[in-house]
Amino acid sequence: MELTSIVVYVDDGAVPAALEFYERALGLTRRFYDPDYQFGELTGCGASTLAVAAHVTGERLMPVGYERPNLGTRVSNIEVAFTTDDVRGAFTRAVAAGAKVLAEPYVLPWGQEVAYVRAPDGTLLGLCAPLPAPESGSGESTPAPPVF
């Protein structure tokens, strides 16, 4: 089995703004957008695509069981992570495009730099450096942000 697409569901009517955010924040390229179906797809994230659909589209696709989320102030139960050689640059670009800061860039104990933001549509985005080779970890890390 191969992961080919991740679909982010957003408020009805918000698909164009979400597509624009992902283009500006992450440098993705719009492959197509169907305004009647409220569905669009972005490329530029490796072998997978990132799709954006309205909740009404989710209700159409899954007439039994689709539930609109209520995120409130909690982090969602899924993270969409992107690998980059420039975590700080990606973080700065995402925040400038309208993302909310969840964790500024820091280094994990195994040497990987990461940062976390929330897209305007509520999606949790991880911005991650490639994992270092097991023997190349410096052992130096910066503390993770405090949990509130």
CSV table of C-alpha atoms in Angstrom, one decimal:
chain,number,residue,atom,x,y,z
A,1,MET,CA,0.0,0.0,0.0
A,2,GLU,CA,1.2,3.5,-0.8
A,3,LEU,CA,0.1,6.8,0.7
A,4,THR,CA,-0.8,9.0,-2.2
A,5,SER,CA,-2.9,11.9,-0.8
A,6,ILE,CA,-3.8,13.6,2.4
A,7,VAL,CA,-7.1,15.5,2.4
A,8,VAL,CA,-7.6,18.5,4.7
A,9,TYR,CA,-11.2,19.4,5.3
A,10,VAL,CA,-12.0,23.0,5.8
A,11,ASP,CA,-15.1,25.2,6.3
A,12,ASP,CA,-17.5,25.4,3.4
A,13,GLY,CA,-16.4,28.2,1.0
A,14,ALA,CA,-12.9,28.3,2.5
A,15,VAL,CA,-11.1,26.0,0.0
A,16,PRO,CA,-9.7,28.8,-2.2
A,17,ALA,CA,-8.2,30.6,0.8
A,18,ALA,CA,-6.7,27.3,2.2
A,19,LEU,CA,-5.2,26.4,-1.2
A,20,GLU,CA,-3.6,29.9,-1.3
A,21,PHE,CA,-2.2,29.5,2.2
A,22,TYR,CA,-0.5,26.2,1.4
A,23,GLU,CA,0.9,27.7,-1.8
A,24,ARG,CA,2.3,30.7,0.0
A,25,ALA,CA,3.3,29.0,3.3
A,26,LEU,CA,4.8,25.8,1.9
A,27,GLY,CA,5.6,26.6,-1.8
A,28,LEU,CA,3.2,23.9,-3.1
A,29,THR,CA,1.7,24.2,-6.6
A,30,ARG,CA,-2.1,24.1,-7.3
A,31,ARG,CA,-2.8,21.1,-9.6
A,32,PHE,CA,-6.5,21.9,-9.9
A,33,TYR,CA,-9.6,23.3,-8.1
A,34,ASP,CA,-13.2,22.5,-8.7
A,35,PRO,CA,-15.3,25.3,-7.3
A,36,ASP,CA,-18.6,23.4,-7.7
A,37,TYR,CA,-17.3,20.4,-5.8
A,38,GLN,CA,-15.2,22.6,-3.4
A,39,PHE,CA,-12.2,20.4,-3.9
A,40,GLY,CA,-8.6,21.2,-4.9
A,41,GLU,CA,-5.3,19.4,-5.0
A,42,LEU,CA,-1.7,20.6,-4.5
A,43,THR,CA,1.6,19.1,-5.6
A,44,GLY,CA,5.1,19.6,-4.5
A,45,CYS,CA,5.2,17.3,-1.5
A,46,GLY,CA,7.0,14.3,-2.9
A,47,ALA,CA,5.1,11.4,-4.2
A,48,SER,CA,2.0,12.4,-2.3
A,49,THR,CA,-0.5,15.2,-2.9
A,50,LEU,CA,-2.2,17.5,-0.4
A,51,ALA,CA,-5.9,18.0,-1.2
A,52,VAL,CA,-8.2,20.5,0.3
A,53,ALA,CA,-12.0,19.9,0.5
A,54,ALA,CA,-14.9,21.6,2.1
A,55,HIS,CA,-16.9,19.9,4.9
A,56,VAL,CA,-19.9,19.7,2.6
A,57,THR,CA,-17.7,17.7,0.2
A,58,GLY,CA,-16.8,15.3,3.0
A,59,GLU,CA,-20.5,14.9,3.7
A,60,ARG,CA,-21.1,14.1,0.0
A,61,LEU,CA,-18.3,11.6,-0.2
A,62,MET,CA,-19.1,9.9,3.1
A,63,PRO,CA,-22.9,10.3,3.6
A,64,VAL,CA,-22.9,8.0,6.6
A,65,GLY,CA,-20.6,9.0,9.3
A,66,TYR,CA,-18.8,12.2,8.2
A,67,GLU,CA,-18.5,14.5,11.2
A,68,ARG,CA,-17.4,18.1,11.1
A,69,PRO,CA,-14.6,18.6,13.7
A,70,ASN,CA,-14.7,20.9,16.7
A,71,LEU,CA,-11.1,21.7,17.4
A,72,GLY,CA,-11.5,24.4,20.0
A,73,THR,CA,-8.1,25.1,21.5
A,74,ARG,CA,-6.8,21.6,21.4
A,75,VAL,CA,-4.3,20.2,18.9
A,76,SER,CA,-5.9,18.0,16.2
A,77,ASN,CA,-5.4,14.3,16.2
A,78,ILE,CA,-3.3,14.3,13.0
A,79,GLU,CA,-0.1,16.1,12.0
A,80,VAL,CA,0.7,16.8,8.4
A,81,ALA,CA,4.5,16.9,8.4
A,82,PHE,CA,6.8,18.3,5.7
A,83,THR,CA,10.6,17.6,5.5
A,84,THR,CA,12.8,20.5,4.6
A,85,ASP,CA,16.5,21.4,4.8
A,86,ASP,CA,15.5,24.9,6.1
A,87,VAL,CA,13.2,24.5,9.1
A,88,ARG,CA,13.6,28.0,10.3
A,89,GLY,CA,13.0,29.4,6.8
A,90,ALA,CA,9.9,27.2,6.4
A,91,PHE,CA,8.6,28.3,9.8
A,92,THR,CA,9.1,32.0,9.1
A,93,ARG,CA,7.3,31.6,5.7
A,94,ALA,CA,4.4,29.7,7.2
A,95,VAL,CA,3.9,32.3,10.0
A,96,ALA,CA,4.1,35.2,7.5
A,97,ALA,CA,1.4,33.4,5.5
A,98,GLY,CA,-0.9,33.3,8.5
A,99,ALA,CA,0.0,30.2,10.5
A,100,LYS,CA,-0.3,30.2,14.3
A,101,VAL,CA,2.9,29.4,16.1
A,102,LEU,CA,2.7,26.2,18.2
A,103,ALA,CA,6.4,25.6,18.7
A,104,GLU,CA,9.3,27.6,17.3
A,105,PRO,CA,12.2,25.6,15.8
A,106,TYR,CA,14.0,23.4,18.3
A,107,VAL,CA,16.3,20.3,18.1
A,108,LEU,CA,15.1,16.9,19.4
A,109,PRO,CA,17.5,14.6,21.3
A,110,TRP,CA,18.3,12.6,18.2
A,111,GLY,CA,19.4,15.7,16.4
A,112,GLN,CA,16.4,16.5,14.2
A,113,GLU,CA,15.2,20.1,14.0
A,114,VAL,CA,11.4,20.6,14.1
A,115,ALA,CA,8.8,23.3,14.4
A,116,TYR,CA,5.0,23.2,14.6
A,117,VAL,CA,2.4,25.6,13.4
A,118,ARG,CA,-1.4,25.5,12.9
A,119,ALA,CA,-2.7,26.5,9.5
A,120,PRO,CA,-5.6,29.0,9.4
A,121,ASP,CA,-7.9,26.1,8.6
A,122,GLY,CA,-6.9,24.4,11.9
A,123,THR,CA,-4.5,21.7,10.5
A,124,LEU,CA,-1.4,20.9,12.6
A,125,LEU,CA,1.7,21.2,10.4
A,126,GLY,CA,5.1,19.8,11.3
A,127,LEU,CA,8.1,21.3,9.7
A,128,CYS,CA,11.0,18.9,10.1
A,129,ALA,CA,14.6,18.5,9.0
A,130,PRO,CA,15.5,15.1,7.6
A,131,LEU,CA,16.3,12.6,10.2
A,132,PRO,CA,20.0,12.4,10.8
A,133,ALA,CA,21.8,9.1,10.4
A,134,PRO,CA,21.7,7.2,13.7
A,135,GLU,CA,25.5,7.6,14.2
A,136,SER,CA,25.6,11.2,13.2
A,137,GLY,CA,23.3,12.5,16.1
A,138,SER,CA,25.2,15.1,18.1
A,139,GLY,CA,23.4,14.3,21.2
A,140,GLU,CA,22.8,18.0,21.7
A,141,SER,CA,19.2,19.2,21.8
A,142,THR,CA,17.3,22.2,22.8
A,143,PRO,CA,14.4,21.9,25.3
A,144,ALA,CA,11.0,21.3,23.8
A,145,PRO,CA,8.6,24.1,24.4
A,146,PRO,CA,6.6,23.9,27.7
A,147,VAL,CA,3.2,22.2,27.6
A,148,PHE,CA,0.4,24.4,28.8
